[in-house]
Amino acid sequence: MNVLVINCGSSSLKFQLINSDTEAVLAKGLCERIGIDGSLTYQPEGGEKVKSDKAMPTHTEAIQFVIDALTDDNTGVVKSLDEIGAVGHRVVHGGEKFAKSVVITDEVLAAIEECNDLAPLHNPANLIGIHACQKLMPGTPMVAVFDTAFHQTMPEKAYLYGLPYEYYEKYAVRRYGFHGTSHSFVSKHAAKFLGLDLKASKIIVAHLGNGASISAVLNGECVDTSMGLTPLEGLVMGTRSGDMDPAIMEYIAKKEDLDIAGVMNVLNKKSGVLGVSKNLSSDFRDLEEGMDSGNQYAKAAMEVFCYRVAKYIGSYAASMNGVDAIAFTAGIGENSGTVRKMVLSYLGYLGITVDEEANKKRGEDLVISTADSKVKVAVIPTNEELAIARETVALV
Ligand code: ADP
C-alpha cells in the first residue's frame, strides 16, 4: 500500500509518499509560505528536486498541488488517488488522551482539538492539514500519529512536577515529552541492530537535532524523557534554553524590561547554543568550525550542550538502574562525531569505550563502542516518516 505522510505546520507542509511493502520513498517534498504566497518543492524517487511558485492561500490548495504533482503524467509516481491507500498525519500533542496512534474519526478530531491549548502553535495547524486532506481525499482512511504518545507510559513519578497537584488536575500540567515517534523508532531499531531483546533492555535514546530530547526506554517502554509540558525543557538546544532556574525569568524580565511573552521569546528563540555562542550560530557545523578555530563562545556552546546531554544520560542510567545501549540520532546525533565523542568522554564510569574510527563515520547504522565496551553505543538514523507510514498501515 502507498501511504501519504503529512507533517503540517502553520505555513508549511512536508510530505512523503511511501510504499509500505518495499518501504521506498516514491516521492517527497515541501510546501512553503502557505497563506503568504506559496511554493512547492517536489522530488520523485530517482528524479530531480524541482521548486516552483504556486499560489497557496490555504492548506487546501497546498495539498491539491501535492496531489497534482504525485499524479502528474510526467513527474508523478501514481496514476490516480486510488493508488494512495491511506494518509498518516503527524500530530504534535495528544495530551493524555492518546497513548497510541489512531484512525481519525470525528471524535478523534474533537479530542485533538481539546489538546490545542497544550500546543497552540502546532495542533491547530495539524488539524488544518487533516481537514484539507479529508476534503480532497474523501474515503481515504487517515491516521493520527502523535509526538507525545510514546511517552505516555511514563510513571507518575516521572511526569509529575513539584507543583501544586491541582495544576495537574485542573490544567493538565505534567511532563508529556516530544519526538516520541523518533524515540520509539530508534529504540526499537537499536535493539534489533544491536541484537538486544527489546522486552528486556535498557536503552537511552539521544535525539539531538535543532530541537533535542533524551528518553529512557525500559523493556521497550518510555519511562522518562527530557522535554516537558512543552519542548522547552531539558537539553540545551539550537535556540532553546532547556532546563534552568525558573527564577531567572523574573530576574531577566526586570533587568531587560520584558513581559512574559518577551522572556519566553528569549528562552525559545535566542537561547541555546545560539545564545551561548553569542549569536555565532545554532548550527553545529558552524560551532565545530568556530571551536576548532579558537572561538571561545563556540567552544562554550559545544561544552554546555554536551555536558547537559551527558548529565541526562547519567540520570537515566540511574532511573533504569543501568543501561545496555545508548543510541544517538537526528541531525547532530547522526552526523557529529565530535559531539558524540565529547558526550561519551563523561561516561567512562559506565564502562563505555569508544571506537574512535567508527565514530568518525556518519549517517548510517553504526556501532561506535568497542567490542569490550560494557554499554553498546550506536548511531541510528531516525526516520519519522517511515515510522508514521508503518503505524498508519498497521491501523488501516
Ligand atoms: P530538526 O528536525 O529539529 O530541525 P535536525 O534533526 O534536522 O533538526 O538537525 C538539524 C541540525 O543538525 C543542524 O542544525 C545542525 O546543527 C546539525 N547537523 C547537520 N549536519 C551536521 C554535520 N555534518 N555536522 C554537525 N552537525 C550537523
CSV table of C-alpha atoms and ligand atoms in Angstrom, one decimal:
chain,number,residue,atom,x,y,z
A,1,MET,CA,0.0,0.0,0.0
A,2,ASN,CA,1.1,3.6,-0.7
A,3,VAL,CA,0.9,5.9,2.3
A,4,LEU,CA,1.0,9.6,2.1
A,5,VAL,CA,2.7,11.0,5.2
A,6,ILE,CA,1.8,14.6,6.1
A,7,ASN,CA,3.6,16.9,8.6
A,8,CYS,CA,1.6,20.1,8.5
A,9,GLY,CA,2.8,23.3,10.1
A,10,SER,CA,1.1,26.7,10.2
A,11,SER,CA,2.6,27.9,6.9
A,12,SER,CA,4.4,24.8,5.7
A,13,LEU,CA,3.7,21.2,4.9
A,14,LYS,CA,6.1,18.4,4.4
A,15,PHE,CA,5.1,15.2,2.7
A,16,GLN,CA,6.4,11.8,1.6
A,17,LEU,CA,4.7,9.1,-0.4
A,18,ILE,CA,5.9,5.7,0.9
A,19,ASN,CA,5.3,2.3,-0.5
A,20,SER,CA,4.7,0.3,2.7
A,21,ASP,CA,5.7,-3.0,1.2
A,22,THR,CA,9.1,-2.0,0.0
A,23,GLU,CA,9.4,1.0,2.4
A,24,ALA,CA,10.7,3.0,-0.6
A,25,VAL,CA,10.0,6.7,-0.7
A,26,LEU,CA,8.2,7.2,-4.0
A,27,ALA,CA,8.2,11.0,-3.8
A,28,LYS,CA,8.8,13.7,-1.2
A,29,GLY,CA,8.5,17.4,-0.9
A,30,LEU,CA,7.5,20.5,0.9
A,31,CYS,CA,5.0,23.3,0.5
A,32,GLU,CA,6.2,26.6,2.0
A,33,ARG,CA,4.8,30.1,2.7
A,34,ILE,CA,1.2,28.8,2.7
A,35,GLY,CA,-1.1,31.8,3.2
A,36,ILE,CA,1.6,34.2,2.2
A,37,ASP,CA,2.4,33.4,-1.5
A,38,GLY,CA,3.4,29.7,-1.8
A,39,SER,CA,5.9,27.3,-3.3
A,40,LEU,CA,6.1,23.6,-3.9
A,41,THR,CA,9.3,21.6,-3.8
A,42,TYR,CA,8.8,18.2,-5.3
A,43,GLN,CA,11.2,15.3,-5.8
A,44,PRO,CA,10.1,11.9,-7.3
A,45,GLU,CA,12.3,8.8,-6.4
A,46,GLY,CA,15.4,9.0,-8.5
A,47,GLY,CA,14.4,12.3,-10.0
A,48,GLU,CA,15.4,15.8,-9.7
A,49,LYS,CA,14.2,18.2,-7.0
A,50,VAL,CA,12.1,21.0,-8.5
A,51,LYS,CA,10.9,24.1,-6.8
A,52,SER,CA,8.0,26.1,-8.3
A,53,ASP,CA,6.0,29.1,-7.1
A,54,LYS,CA,2.3,28.3,-6.6
A,55,ALA,CA,-0.4,30.4,-5.1
A,56,MET,CA,-1.4,28.7,-1.9
A,57,PRO,CA,-3.9,30.9,0.0
A,58,THR,CA,-4.8,27.9,2.3
A,59,HIS,CA,-3.6,24.4,3.1
A,60,THR,CA,-6.3,23.0,0.8
A,61,GLU,CA,-4.6,24.5,-2.3
A,62,ALA,CA,-1.2,23.2,-1.0
A,63,ILE,CA,-2.5,19.7,-0.7
A,64,GLN,CA,-4.2,19.9,-4.1
A,65,PHE,CA,-0.7,20.8,-5.6
A,66,VAL,CA,0.8,17.8,-3.8
A,67,ILE,CA,-1.8,15.5,-5.2
A,68,ASP,CA,-1.4,17.1,-8.7
A,69,ALA,CA,2.4,16.5,-8.5
A,70,LEU,CA,2.0,12.9,-7.3
A,71,THR,CA,-0.4,12.1,-10.1
A,72,ASP,CA,1.2,14.2,-12.9
A,73,ASP,CA,1.7,12.4,-16.2
A,74,ASN,CA,5.4,13.3,-16.4
A,75,THR,CA,6.7,13.6,-12.9
A,76,GLY,CA,4.0,11.7,-10.9
A,77,VAL,CA,4.6,8.4,-9.2
A,78,VAL,CA,1.0,7.1,-9.1
A,79,LYS,CA,-1.7,7.1,-11.8
A,80,SER,CA,-4.5,8.4,-9.6
A,81,LEU,CA,-5.5,9.0,-6.0
A,82,ASP,CA,-6.9,5.4,-5.9
A,83,GLU,CA,-3.3,4.3,-5.6
A,84,ILE,CA,-2.9,6.1,-2.2
A,85,GLY,CA,-4.3,3.7,0.4
A,86,ALA,CA,-4.0,5.8,3.5
A,87,VAL,CA,-2.7,9.1,4.9
A,88,GLY,CA,-0.7,9.3,8.1
A,89,HIS,CA,-0.7,12.7,9.8
A,90,ARG,CA,1.9,13.8,12.3
A,91,VAL,CA,0.1,15.4,15.3
A,92,VAL,CA,2.2,17.1,17.9
A,93,HIS,CA,0.2,16.9,21.1
A,94,GLY,CA,-2.2,14.1,22.1
A,95,GLY,CA,-2.2,15.1,25.8
A,96,GLU,CA,-3.3,12.2,28.0
A,97,LYS,CA,-6.0,11.3,25.5
A,98,PHE,CA,-3.7,9.4,23.1
A,99,ALA,CA,-1.2,6.8,24.1
A,100,LYS,CA,-1.2,5.3,20.6
A,101,SER,CA,-1.8,6.3,17.0
A,102,VAL,CA,-5.4,6.2,16.0
A,103,VAL,CA,-7.6,6.1,12.9
A,104,ILE,CA,-9.1,9.6,12.5
A,105,THR,CA,-12.8,9.9,13.2
A,106,ASP,CA,-15.0,12.9,14.2
A,107,GLU,CA,-14.5,12.0,17.9
A,108,VAL,CA,-10.7,11.8,17.4
A,109,LEU,CA,-10.7,15.3,15.7
A,110,ALA,CA,-12.7,16.7,18.7
A,111,ALA,CA,-10.2,15.2,21.1
A,112,ILE,CA,-7.2,16.5,19.2
A,113,GLU,CA,-8.8,20.0,19.3
A,114,GLU,CA,-9.2,19.7,23.1
A,115,CYS,CA,-5.4,19.4,23.2
A,116,ASN,CA,-4.9,22.6,21.3
A,117,ASP,CA,-4.3,24.6,24.5
A,118,LEU,CA,-1.2,22.4,25.2
A,119,ALA,CA,0.3,23.1,21.8
A,120,PRO,CA,-1.2,26.3,20.4
A,121,LEU,CA,1.3,26.7,17.6
A,122,HIS,CA,1.2,23.1,16.4
A,123,ASN,CA,-2.1,21.3,16.9
A,124,PRO,CA,-4.3,23.8,15.1
A,125,ALA,CA,-2.0,23.6,12.1
A,126,ASN,CA,-2.0,19.8,12.2
A,127,LEU,CA,-5.8,19.8,12.3
A,128,ILE,CA,-6.0,22.2,9.3
A,129,GLY,CA,-3.9,19.7,7.4
A,130,ILE,CA,-6.2,16.8,8.3
A,131,HIS,CA,-9.3,18.7,7.3
A,132,ALA,CA,-7.8,19.8,4.0
A,133,CYS,CA,-6.8,16.2,3.2
A,134,GLN,CA,-10.3,14.9,4.2
A,135,LYS,CA,-11.8,17.4,1.8
A,136,LEU,CA,-9.7,16.4,-1.1
A,137,MET,CA,-9.4,12.7,-0.4
A,138,PRO,CA,-12.8,11.7,1.0
A,139,GLY,CA,-13.0,8.0,1.6
A,140,THR,CA,-9.2,7.5,2.1
A,141,PRO,CA,-8.5,6.3,5.7
A,142,MET,CA,-6.4,8.7,7.8
A,143,VAL,CA,-4.4,8.1,10.9
A,144,ALA,CA,-3.0,10.5,13.5
A,145,VAL,CA,0.4,9.7,14.9
A,146,PHE,CA,1.3,11.7,18.0
A,147,ASP,CA,4.7,13.1,19.1
A,148,THR,CA,3.6,12.6,22.7
A,149,ALA,CA,2.1,9.1,22.5
A,150,PHE,CA,5.2,7.0,23.1
A,151,HIS,CA,5.9,8.8,26.3
A,152,GLN,CA,2.5,8.1,27.8
A,153,THR,CA,3.9,5.0,29.6
A,154,MET,CA,6.0,7.2,31.9
A,155,PRO,CA,5.2,6.6,35.5
A,156,GLU,CA,3.6,9.3,37.7
A,157,LYS,CA,6.9,10.0,39.5
A,158,ALA,CA,8.5,10.9,36.1
A,159,TYR,CA,5.7,13.0,34.7
A,160,LEU,CA,4.6,15.0,37.8
A,161,TYR,CA,6.3,18.3,38.5
A,162,GLY,CA,7.0,19.5,42.0
A,163,LEU,CA,4.0,21.9,41.7
A,164,PRO,CA,0.6,22.1,43.4
A,165,TYR,CA,-1.2,18.9,42.4
A,166,GLU,CA,-4.3,20.9,41.4
A,167,TYR,CA,-2.4,22.3,38.4
A,168,TYR,CA,-2.2,18.7,37.1
A,169,GLU,CA,-5.9,18.1,37.8
A,170,LYS,CA,-7.2,21.5,36.6
A,171,TYR,CA,-4.8,22.4,33.8
A,172,ALA,CA,-3.2,19.1,32.8
A,173,VAL,CA,0.3,20.5,33.8
A,174,ARG,CA,2.7,17.5,33.6
A,175,ARG,CA,5.6,16.1,31.6
A,176,TYR,CA,4.4,14.9,28.1
A,177,GLY,CA,7.6,14.7,26.1
A,178,PHE,CA,8.0,15.1,22.3
A,179,HIS,CA,9.8,13.5,19.4
A,180,GLY,CA,8.0,10.3,20.5
A,181,THR,CA,7.8,8.8,17.0
A,182,SER,CA,11.6,9.1,16.8
A,183,HIS,CA,12.3,7.8,20.3
A,184,SER,CA,10.0,4.8,19.5
A,185,PHE,CA,11.5,4.1,16.1
A,186,VAL,CA,15.1,4.4,17.2
A,187,SER,CA,14.8,2.4,20.4
A,188,LYS,CA,13.2,-0.5,18.6
A,189,HIS,CA,15.7,-0.3,15.7
A,190,ALA,CA,18.6,0.0,18.1
A,191,ALA,CA,17.6,-3.2,19.9
A,192,LYS,CA,17.3,-5.1,16.7
A,193,PHE,CA,20.5,-3.7,15.3
A,194,LEU,CA,22.5,-4.4,18.4
A,195,GLY,CA,21.0,-7.9,19.0
A,196,LEU,CA,19.2,-7.0,22.2
A,197,ASP,CA,15.8,-8.3,23.4
A,198,LEU,CA,13.8,-5.1,23.4
A,199,LYS,CA,11.5,-6.5,26.0
A,200,ALA,CA,14.4,-7.0,28.4
A,201,SER,CA,16.6,-4.0,27.7
A,202,LYS,CA,17.6,-0.6,29.0
A,203,ILE,CA,18.1,1.9,26.1
A,204,ILE,CA,18.8,5.6,26.2
A,205,VAL,CA,17.9,7.5,23.0
A,206,ALA,CA,19.6,10.8,22.4
A,207,HIS,CA,17.6,12.6,19.7
A,208,LEU,CA,19.9,15.6,19.0
A,209,GLY,CA,18.6,17.9,16.3
A,210,ASN,CA,17.8,21.6,16.3
A,211,GLY,CA,15.2,20.5,18.9
A,212,ALA,CA,16.8,17.9,21.1
A,213,SER,CA,15.5,15.4,23.7
A,214,ILE,CA,16.6,12.3,25.5
A,215,SER,CA,14.5,9.3,26.6
A,216,ALA,CA,14.9,6.3,28.9
A,217,VAL,CA,13.4,3.2,27.3
A,218,LEU,CA,13.0,0.3,29.7
A,219,ASN,CA,11.9,-3.0,28.2
A,220,GLY,CA,10.5,-1.2,25.2
A,221,GLU,CA,8.6,1.4,27.1
A,222,CYS,CA,9.4,5.0,27.8
A,223,VAL,CA,10.0,5.6,31.5
A,224,ASP,CA,11.3,9.2,31.3
A,225,THR,CA,12.1,11.9,28.8
A,226,SER,CA,13.7,15.3,28.9
A,227,MET,CA,11.1,17.6,27.2
A,228,GLY,CA,8.2,18.5,29.4
A,229,LEU,CA,4.8,20.2,29.1
A,230,THR,CA,6.3,21.9,26.1
A,231,PRO,CA,9.5,21.3,24.1
A,232,LEU,CA,11.4,24.0,26.1
A,233,GLU,CA,12.5,21.7,28.9
A,234,GLY,CA,15.6,19.5,29.1
A,235,LEU,CA,18.6,19.7,26.9
A,236,VAL,CA,20.3,22.9,25.7
A,237,MET,CA,19.0,23.1,22.1
A,238,GLY,CA,19.7,25.1,18.9
A,239,THR,CA,17.9,28.2,20.2
A,240,ARG,CA,16.0,26.9,23.3
A,241,SER,CA,17.4,27.2,26.8
A,242,GLY,CA,16.4,23.8,28.1
A,243,ASP,CA,16.5,23.4,32.0
A,244,MET,CA,17.3,26.5,34.0
A,245,ASP,CA,16.4,28.1,37.3
A,246,PRO,CA,12.8,29.3,36.8
A,247,ALA,CA,13.6,32.4,38.9
A,248,ILE,CA,15.9,33.6,36.1
A,249,MET,CA,12.7,34.6,34.3
A,250,GLU,CA,11.7,37.2,36.8
A,251,TYR,CA,15.3,38.4,37.2
A,252,ILE,CA,15.8,38.9,33.4
A,253,ALA,CA,12.3,40.4,33.0
A,254,LYS,CA,13.2,43.1,35.4
A,255,LYS,CA,16.7,43.8,34.1
A,256,GLU,CA,15.7,43.8,30.4
A,257,ASP,CA,12.2,45.3,31.0
A,258,LEU,CA,10.4,42.3,29.3
A,259,ASP,CA,7.0,40.8,29.9
A,260,ILE,CA,6.3,37.1,30.0
A,261,ALA,CA,6.0,36.9,26.2
A,262,GLY,CA,9.3,38.7,25.8
A,263,VAL,CA,11.1,36.3,28.2
A,264,MET,CA,9.5,33.3,26.5
A,265,ASN,CA,10.7,34.6,23.2
A,266,VAL,CA,14.3,34.8,24.5
A,267,LEU,CA,14.1,31.3,26.0
A,268,ASN,CA,12.7,29.7,22.8
A,269,LYS,CA,14.4,31.7,20.1
A,270,LYS,CA,17.5,33.4,21.4
A,271,SER,CA,19.0,31.0,23.9
A,272,GLY,CA,20.5,27.5,23.5
A,273,VAL,CA,23.8,27.2,21.6
A,274,LEU,CA,22.9,30.3,19.6
A,275,GLY,CA,22.7,32.4,22.7
A,276,VAL,CA,25.7,30.8,24.4
A,277,SER,CA,27.9,31.3,21.3
A,278,LYS,CA,27.0,35.0,21.3
A,279,ASN,CA,24.8,34.5,18.2
A,280,LEU,CA,27.5,32.8,16.2
A,281,SER,CA,25.1,30.0,15.1
A,282,SER,CA,22.6,27.4,16.2
A,283,ASP,CA,24.1,25.0,13.6
A,284,PHE,CA,26.7,22.6,15.0
A,285,ARG,CA,28.7,22.7,11.8
A,286,ASP,CA,29.4,26.4,12.4
A,287,LEU,CA,30.0,25.8,16.1
A,288,GLU,CA,32.5,23.0,15.5
A,289,GLU,CA,34.3,25.2,13.0
A,290,GLY,CA,34.3,28.0,15.5
A,291,MET,CA,35.6,25.8,18.3
A,292,ASP,CA,38.4,24.5,16.0
A,293,SER,CA,39.5,28.0,15.1
A,294,GLY,CA,39.6,29.1,18.7
A,295,ASN,CA,36.3,31.0,19.2
A,296,GLN,CA,35.8,30.7,23.0
A,297,TYR,CA,32.0,31.2,22.7
A,298,ALA,CA,31.6,28.4,20.2
A,299,LYS,CA,33.6,26.2,22.5
A,300,ALA,CA,31.5,27.2,25.5
A,301,ALA,CA,28.3,26.4,23.5
A,302,MET,CA,29.6,23.0,22.5
A,303,GLU,CA,30.7,22.2,26.0
A,304,VAL,CA,27.5,23.3,27.6
A,305,PHE,CA,25.5,21.3,25.1
A,306,CYS,CA,27.5,18.1,25.5
A,307,TYR,CA,27.7,18.3,29.3
A,308,ARG,CA,23.9,18.6,29.6
A,309,VAL,CA,23.5,15.5,27.3
A,310,ALA,CA,26.0,13.6,29.4
A,311,LYS,CA,24.2,14.6,32.7
A,312,TYR,CA,20.9,13.4,31.3
A,313,ILE,CA,22.4,10.1,30.2
A,314,GLY,CA,23.8,9.6,33.7
A,315,SER,CA,20.4,10.4,35.3
A,316,TYR,CA,18.6,8.0,33.0
A,317,ALA,CA,21.1,5.2,33.8
A,318,ALA,CA,20.1,5.9,37.4
A,319,SER,CA,16.3,5.8,36.5
A,320,MET,CA,16.7,2.4,34.9
A,321,ASN,CA,19.3,1.1,37.4
A,322,GLY,CA,21.7,0.6,34.4
A,323,VAL,CA,21.9,0.9,30.7
A,324,ASP,CA,22.6,-1.6,28.0
A,325,ALA,CA,22.7,0.7,25.0
A,326,ILE,CA,22.9,4.4,24.0
A,327,ALA,CA,21.6,5.4,20.6
A,328,PHE,CA,22.4,8.8,19.0
A,329,THR,CA,20.1,10.1,16.4
A,330,ALA,CA,18.8,13.2,14.4
A,331,GLY,CA,20.9,15.8,12.7
A,332,ILE,CA,23.6,16.3,15.3
A,333,GLY,CA,23.5,12.8,16.8
A,334,GLU,CA,23.8,11.1,13.4
A,335,ASN,CA,26.4,13.5,11.9
A,336,SER,CA,28.6,14.9,14.6
A,337,GLY,CA,31.4,12.6,15.8
A,338,THR,CA,32.8,15.5,17.7
A,339,VAL,CA,29.6,15.9,19.8
A,340,ARG,CA,29.3,12.1,20.4
A,341,LYS,CA,32.9,12.0,21.5
A,342,MET,CA,32.6,14.9,23.8
A,343,VAL,CA,29.4,13.4,25.4
A,344,LEU,CA,30.9,10.0,25.8
A,345,SER,CA,34.1,11.4,27.4
A,346,TYR,CA,32.0,11.8,30.6
A,347,LEU,CA,30.7,8.2,30.6
A,348,GLY,CA,33.8,6.1,31.1
A,349,TYR,CA,32.4,5.3,34.6
A,350,LEU,CA,29.7,3.3,32.9
A,351,GLY,CA,32.4,1.1,31.3
A,352,ILE,CA,32.0,2.7,27.8
A,353,THR,CA,34.9,2.7,25.5
A,354,VAL,CA,34.6,4.4,22.1
A,355,ASP,CA,35.8,3.0,18.8
A,356,GLU,CA,37.4,6.2,17.5
A,357,GLU,CA,37.5,5.1,13.9
A,358,ALA,CA,33.8,4.0,13.8
A,359,ASN,CA,32.8,7.3,15.5
A,360,LYS,CA,34.3,9.3,12.6
A,361,LYS,CA,31.6,7.8,10.2
A,362,ARG,CA,28.2,9.2,10.0
A,363,GLY,CA,24.7,8.9,8.6
A,364,GLU,CA,24.2,5.2,8.8
A,365,ASP,CA,23.5,2.5,11.4
A,366,LEU,CA,26.8,2.2,13.3
A,367,VAL,CA,28.2,0.7,16.4
A,368,ILE,CA,30.7,3.2,17.8
A,369,SER,CA,31.7,1.4,21.0
A,370,THR,CA,34.4,-1.2,21.1
A,371,ALA,CA,33.6,-4.9,21.3
A,372,ASP,CA,34.5,-4.9,25.1
A,373,SER,CA,32.6,-1.8,26.0
A,374,LYS,CA,30.1,-2.6,28.8
A,375,VAL,CA,27.5,-0.4,27.2
A,376,LYS,CA,26.8,-0.6,23.5
A,377,VAL,CA,26.8,2.8,21.8
A,378,ALA,CA,25.2,3.2,18.4
A,379,VAL,CA,24.3,5.8,15.8
A,380,ILE,CA,20.8,5.1,14.4
A,381,PRO,CA,19.4,7.4,11.8
A,382,THR,CA,15.9,8.3,12.7
A,383,ASN,CA,13.1,8.1,10.1
A,384,GLU,CA,9.9,9.7,11.5
A,385,GLU,CA,8.1,9.5,8.1
A,386,LEU,CA,8.7,5.8,7.8
A,387,ALA,CA,7.6,5.3,11.4
A,388,ILE,CA,4.4,7.2,10.7
A,389,ALA,CA,3.8,5.1,7.5
A,390,ARG,CA,4.3,1.9,9.5
A,391,GLU,CA,1.9,3.0,12.2
A,392,THR,CA,-0.7,4.0,9.6
A,393,VAL,CA,-0.6,0.7,7.7
A,394,ALA,CA,-0.8,-1.2,11.0
A,395,LEU,CA,-4.1,0.6,11.8
A,396,VAL,CA,-5.8,0.6,8.4
B,1,ADP,P1,15.2,19.5,13.4
B,1,ADP,O1,14.5,18.3,12.8
B,1,ADP,O2,14.9,19.7,14.8
B,1,ADP,O3,15.1,20.8,12.6
B,1,ADP,P2,17.6,18.0,12.6
B,1,ADP,O4,17.4,16.7,13.2
B,1,ADP,O5,17.3,18.1,11.1
B,1,ADP,O6,16.7,19.1,13.3
B,1,ADP,O7,19.0,18.5,12.9
B,1,ADP,C1,19.5,19.8,12.4
B,1,ADP,C2,20.8,20.1,13.0
B,1,ADP,O8,21.8,19.0,12.7
B,1,ADP,C3,21.5,21.3,12.3
B,1,ADP,O9,21.1,22.5,13.0
B,1,ADP,C4,22.9,21.0,12.6
B,1,ADP,O10,23.3,21.6,13.9
B,1,ADP,C5,23.1,19.5,12.8
B,1,ADP,N1,23.9,18.9,11.7
B,1,ADP,C6,23.5,18.5,10.5
B,1,ADP,N2,24.6,18.0,9.8
B,1,ADP,C7,25.6,18.1,10.6
B,1,ADP,C8,27.0,17.8,10.4
B,1,ADP,N3,27.5,17.2,9.3
B,1,ADP,N4,27.8,18.0,11.5
B,1,ADP,C9,27.4,18.6,12.6
B,1,ADP,N5,26.1,18.9,12.8
B,1,ADP,C10,25.2,18.7,11.8
